[in-house]
Amino acid sequence: MTDPMIVDCDRVLGFTIPARDARGRMARLGPVVSQVLTAHDYPPPVEALLGEALTLGALIGATLKDASGQLTMQAQTQTGIVRLMVCDYRGGELRGYVDYDADRLAALADPWGLAALFGGDAYLAITFDLATTGERYQGIVPLDGTTLAEAVESYFAQSEQIPTLVRAAFARGPGGDHVAGGLLLQHLPDGEEGRERLHTQLDHPEWERVAILGRTLGLDELTDPTLSLETLVWRLFNEEEEVRLLPHLTLAKGCRCSPDYIAGVLAKFPTAEQAAMADEDGIITVDCAFCATKFPIRAAGV
């Protein structure tokens, strides 16, 4: 039975299954995804797209061993309704936004799914920036599949050669609140646990059992905040010899914009260029696409 008083949101729980050479991450977002989405008032198909993207960003970002590292996921097209979708994760903080053609979306009879929103020429780029070493890893693959979760699976298969299962779901609760959840399962060969980049065989027999069990997880379970993440892990793998739970990570909405930061960026422009960007009162207004906040900054020399 579930306890209706329990609300398990805005965290990622990691686990390993040693006997199966597998690792996983389970995530659920509540207030964090609501804070990001309500800042923009997206229509339902775009809202669901970004909700899924933020969940996937949390799952993948939580695999970083570099606590100061950043994961960026970007989907882009030249001809689609959604021109750009981007989200990133750093130190448990998530942010994201979508640039789309509102008129074309409103005219579409069935605006759901990647093909409807992105068209046929979209691609997915996933970038890992490791702050401690200064290294950057990026993989780019076609935006295939019907969901972002399927596209991320393709990324790991093509760019990382890691057998991976990804599940993600987004929903609105009875009160209209946003909730999203996801599962990331990956196969690791012996001795690979802990490395930043993993390469392995794609047909390991132990992996098949883990993937089959992972596929039994219902999307409604992922978006039910009364089910703890630990409960979901137990439901999937309670027959395994050992499942090791890792310390959970707390998630938060994060945007790195601030008046001081933006003023510092503008200060790098020559005075003449700042004057050209300013209005008649000498104010440069900068919009942050992530948090939908406007920052009025006075141009230099005005």
XYZ file of C-alpha atoms in Angstrom:
302
model
C 0.000 0.000 0.000
C 1.083 3.598 -0.535
C 0.924 6.371 2.006
C -0.996 9.360 0.545
C 0.866 11.649 2.939
C 4.190 10.841 1.260
C 5.183 13.151 -1.569
C 8.477 12.088 -3.109
C 9.622 14.693 -5.641
C 12.628 16.675 -6.795
C 15.338 14.108 -6.263
C 17.335 11.432 -8.070
C 18.091 8.051 -6.523
C 20.994 5.997 -7.840
C 21.449 2.256 -7.473
C 23.606 -0.594 -8.719
C 22.910 -4.283 -9.300
C 26.369 -5.850 -8.903
C 25.489 -9.367 -10.040
C 24.037 -7.991 -13.284
C 26.795 -5.425 -13.920
C 24.148 -2.725 -14.099
C 23.513 0.718 -12.681
C 20.427 2.884 -12.631
C 18.947 6.230 -11.751
C 15.350 6.951 -10.763
C 14.082 10.550 -10.769
C 10.892 12.399 -10.002
C 10.290 16.129 -10.430
C 7.471 18.124 -8.858
C 7.866 21.766 -7.780
C 11.074 22.053 -9.841
C 9.403 21.205 -13.135
C 6.416 23.387 -12.222
C 8.662 26.384 -11.548
C 10.382 26.023 -14.911
C 7.190 25.510 -16.920
C 4.961 28.109 -15.286
C 7.500 30.834 -16.062
C 6.716 30.405 -19.769
C 3.032 29.395 -20.090
C 3.783 26.803 -22.759
C 0.937 25.007 -24.596
C 0.446 21.355 -23.498
C 2.564 19.616 -26.213
C 5.537 21.919 -25.587
C 5.035 21.689 -21.834
C 5.181 17.886 -22.009
C 8.273 18.008 -24.228
C 10.228 20.187 -21.821
C 8.968 18.260 -18.793
C 10.362 15.065 -20.293
C 13.608 16.815 -21.235
C 14.155 18.119 -17.700
C 13.604 14.625 -16.334
C 16.134 13.149 -18.745
C 18.566 15.938 -17.922
C 18.316 15.054 -14.238
C 18.839 11.349 -14.916
C 21.861 11.802 -17.174
C 23.350 14.692 -15.217
C 23.227 12.676 -12.019
C 25.666 10.169 -13.533
C 28.430 12.813 -13.571
C 31.200 12.053 -11.103
C 32.378 15.672 -11.344
C 30.100 17.548 -8.916
C 30.887 20.808 -10.733
C 30.333 19.316 -14.173
C 27.467 20.217 -16.461
C 25.213 18.192 -18.723
C 23.513 19.993 -21.612
C 20.887 18.405 -23.831
C 19.819 20.229 -26.966
C 17.408 19.334 -29.770
C 17.300 21.563 -32.834
C 15.799 21.706 -36.312
C 15.658 24.121 -39.218
C 12.137 23.351 -40.434
C 10.138 22.130 -37.438
C 7.614 23.862 -35.220
C 10.050 23.566 -32.322
C 13.189 25.347 -33.460
C 15.206 24.728 -30.314
C 14.778 22.809 -27.071
C 17.549 23.016 -24.495
C 17.971 22.042 -20.867
C 20.958 21.600 -18.611
C 21.935 20.154 -15.255
C 24.698 21.316 -12.930
C 25.115 20.366 -9.298
C 21.480 19.289 -8.969
C 20.130 22.465 -10.581
C 17.959 22.242 -13.688
C 16.871 24.808 -16.221
C 15.415 24.687 -19.728
C 13.354 26.420 -22.392
C 11.779 25.838 -25.809
C 11.718 28.168 -28.823
C 8.758 27.315 -31.052
C 6.397 28.727 -33.686
C 3.113 29.314 -31.842
C 1.066 29.929 -35.007
C 2.179 26.709 -36.697
C 1.582 24.752 -33.507
C -1.965 26.097 -33.147
C -2.736 25.116 -36.755
C -1.567 21.520 -36.299
C -4.338 18.946 -35.873
C -2.184 16.473 -33.898
C 0.727 18.356 -32.267
C 2.058 15.422 -30.211
C 5.273 13.467 -30.722
C 8.754 14.345 -31.940
C 7.888 14.076 -35.644
C 5.025 16.563 -35.315
C 7.056 19.078 -33.309
C 10.503 18.797 -34.917
C 9.928 17.515 -38.455
C 12.426 15.218 -40.137
C 15.710 17.088 -39.956
C 16.176 17.439 -36.182
C 19.162 16.288 -34.177
C 19.922 15.679 -30.524
C 23.189 16.854 -28.976
C 24.298 15.805 -25.495
C 27.336 17.532 -24.024
C 29.294 16.743 -20.865
C 31.490 19.563 -19.523
C 33.844 18.381 -16.769
C 34.852 21.390 -14.688
C 37.723 19.772 -12.769
C 39.588 18.644 -15.907
C 38.276 21.116 -18.465
C 37.329 18.237 -20.766
C 34.243 18.298 -22.959
C 32.491 15.327 -24.535
C 29.721 15.761 -27.082
C 27.638 13.329 -29.083
C 25.187 14.262 -31.847
C 22.589 11.874 -33.257
C 19.421 12.218 -35.352
C 16.330 12.902 -33.257
C 14.780 9.490 -33.898
C 11.895 7.771 -32.129
C 8.547 9.035 -30.940
C 9.790 10.378 -27.572
C 12.875 12.057 -26.206
C 13.481 8.979 -24.051
C 13.832 6.859 -27.206
C 16.153 9.461 -28.734
C 18.369 9.346 -25.632
C 18.525 5.553 -25.890
C 19.742 5.976 -29.474
C 22.354 8.467 -28.311
C 23.856 6.031 -25.806
C 23.781 3.176 -28.323
C 25.400 5.173 -31.129
C 27.696 7.639 -29.371
C 28.648 5.784 -26.187
C 28.051 2.125 -27.104
C 26.342 1.597 -23.736
C 23.265 -0.650 -23.573
C 20.664 1.674 -22.057
C 16.978 1.651 -21.189
C 15.241 4.997 -20.648
C 11.691 5.600 -19.464
C 10.222 9.066 -18.890
C 6.748 10.408 -18.229
C 5.070 13.754 -17.657
C 1.609 14.452 -16.251
C -0.556 16.950 -14.442
C -1.967 16.005 -11.076
C -5.623 16.411 -10.029
C -4.875 19.934 -8.842
C -3.108 20.899 -12.054
C 0.380 20.497 -10.601
C 3.142 19.257 -12.898
C 4.921 16.011 -12.114
C 7.507 14.094 -14.136
C 9.482 10.942 -13.553
C 12.072 8.794 -15.234
C 14.241 5.695 -15.129
C 17.724 5.246 -16.614
C 19.258 1.759 -16.661
C 22.694 0.963 -18.085
C 24.888 -2.116 -18.428
C 28.454 -1.878 -17.138
C 31.116 -4.531 -17.732
C 33.182 -5.761 -14.778
C 35.554 -3.134 -13.462
C 33.935 -0.208 -15.283
C 31.866 1.209 -12.405
C 32.956 4.754 -11.606
C 34.435 5.768 -14.934
C 33.194 8.868 -16.718
C 32.899 7.253 -20.146
C 31.900 3.614 -20.500
C 32.253 1.227 -23.415
C 30.853 -2.262 -23.381
C 29.335 -5.078 -25.408
C 25.793 -4.536 -26.605
C 24.625 -8.153 -26.197
C 25.510 -9.067 -22.611
C 23.063 -11.761 -21.345
C 22.809 -10.238 -17.850
C 21.675 -6.984 -19.378
C 18.649 -8.560 -21.037
C 17.130 -9.512 -17.682
C 17.669 -6.016 -16.269
C 16.121 -4.392 -19.355
C 13.093 -6.697 -19.310
C 12.416 -5.843 -15.668
C 12.885 -2.129 -16.337
C 10.278 -2.190 -19.100
C 7.636 -3.418 -16.648
C 7.669 -0.068 -14.851
C 4.472 1.820 -15.619
C 4.543 5.459 -16.662
C 1.814 6.112 -14.104
C 4.152 4.798 -11.397
C 6.842 7.259 -12.473
C 4.465 10.190 -12.059
C 2.846 9.075 -8.793
C 4.474 11.170 -6.035
C 2.984 8.938 -3.330
C 5.298 6.133 -4.473
C 8.810 6.666 -3.162
C 11.715 6.098 -5.512
C 12.955 3.374 -3.183
C 9.604 1.620 -3.540
C 9.888 1.676 -7.330
C 13.398 0.226 -7.240
C 12.171 -2.515 -4.899
C 9.207 -3.306 -7.160
C 11.501 -3.821 -10.116
C 14.422 -5.682 -8.584
C 13.298 -7.291 -5.311
C 14.226 -10.760 -6.618
C 17.828 -9.766 -7.287
C 20.562 -11.040 -4.976
C 21.682 -7.520 -4.090
C 20.658 -3.980 -4.995
C 22.822 -1.189 -3.594
C 21.157 2.187 -3.110
C 23.356 5.240 -3.553
C 22.951 8.588 -1.744
C 20.148 10.533 -3.385
C 20.617 13.921 -5.053
C 18.236 16.793 -4.379
C 17.035 18.748 -7.414
C 16.322 22.474 -7.658
C 15.424 25.011 -10.317
C 18.570 26.881 -11.222
C 19.320 29.778 -13.509
C 22.720 31.420 -13.549
C 21.488 34.811 -14.694
C 21.648 37.773 -12.317
C 21.988 41.550 -12.725
C 25.675 41.385 -11.806
C 26.396 38.523 -14.204
C 24.615 40.210 -17.126
C 26.248 43.554 -16.371
C 29.610 41.778 -16.473
C 28.826 40.284 -19.884
C 27.691 43.642 -21.291
C 30.805 45.323 -19.911
C 32.867 43.319 -22.408
C 31.232 45.214 -25.281
C 32.699 48.587 -26.354
C 30.826 51.671 -25.168
C 29.599 52.442 -28.706
C 28.081 48.983 -29.080
C 26.394 49.255 -25.707
C 24.902 52.589 -26.751
C 23.527 50.981 -29.920
C 21.809 48.272 -27.844
C 20.302 50.742 -25.346
C 16.914 52.431 -25.536
C 16.350 56.191 -25.447
C 16.844 56.171 -21.676
C 20.207 54.409 -21.942
C 18.874 51.069 -20.684
C 19.778 47.716 -22.234
C 17.043 45.182 -21.512
C 18.255 41.600 -21.524
C 15.772 38.721 -21.531
C 16.784 35.415 -19.970
C 15.219 32.667 -22.075
C 15.559 30.145 -19.252
C 13.760 31.955 -16.443
C 11.755 34.447 -18.563
C 13.103 37.379 -16.542
C 13.977 40.792 -17.960
C 17.083 42.570 -16.657
C 17.370 46.320 -17.287
C 21.068 47.310 -17.298
C 22.324 50.852 -17.816
C 24.749 51.127 -20.734
C 28.282 52.319 -20.028
C 28.873 56.043 -20.447
C 25.155 56.896 -20.232
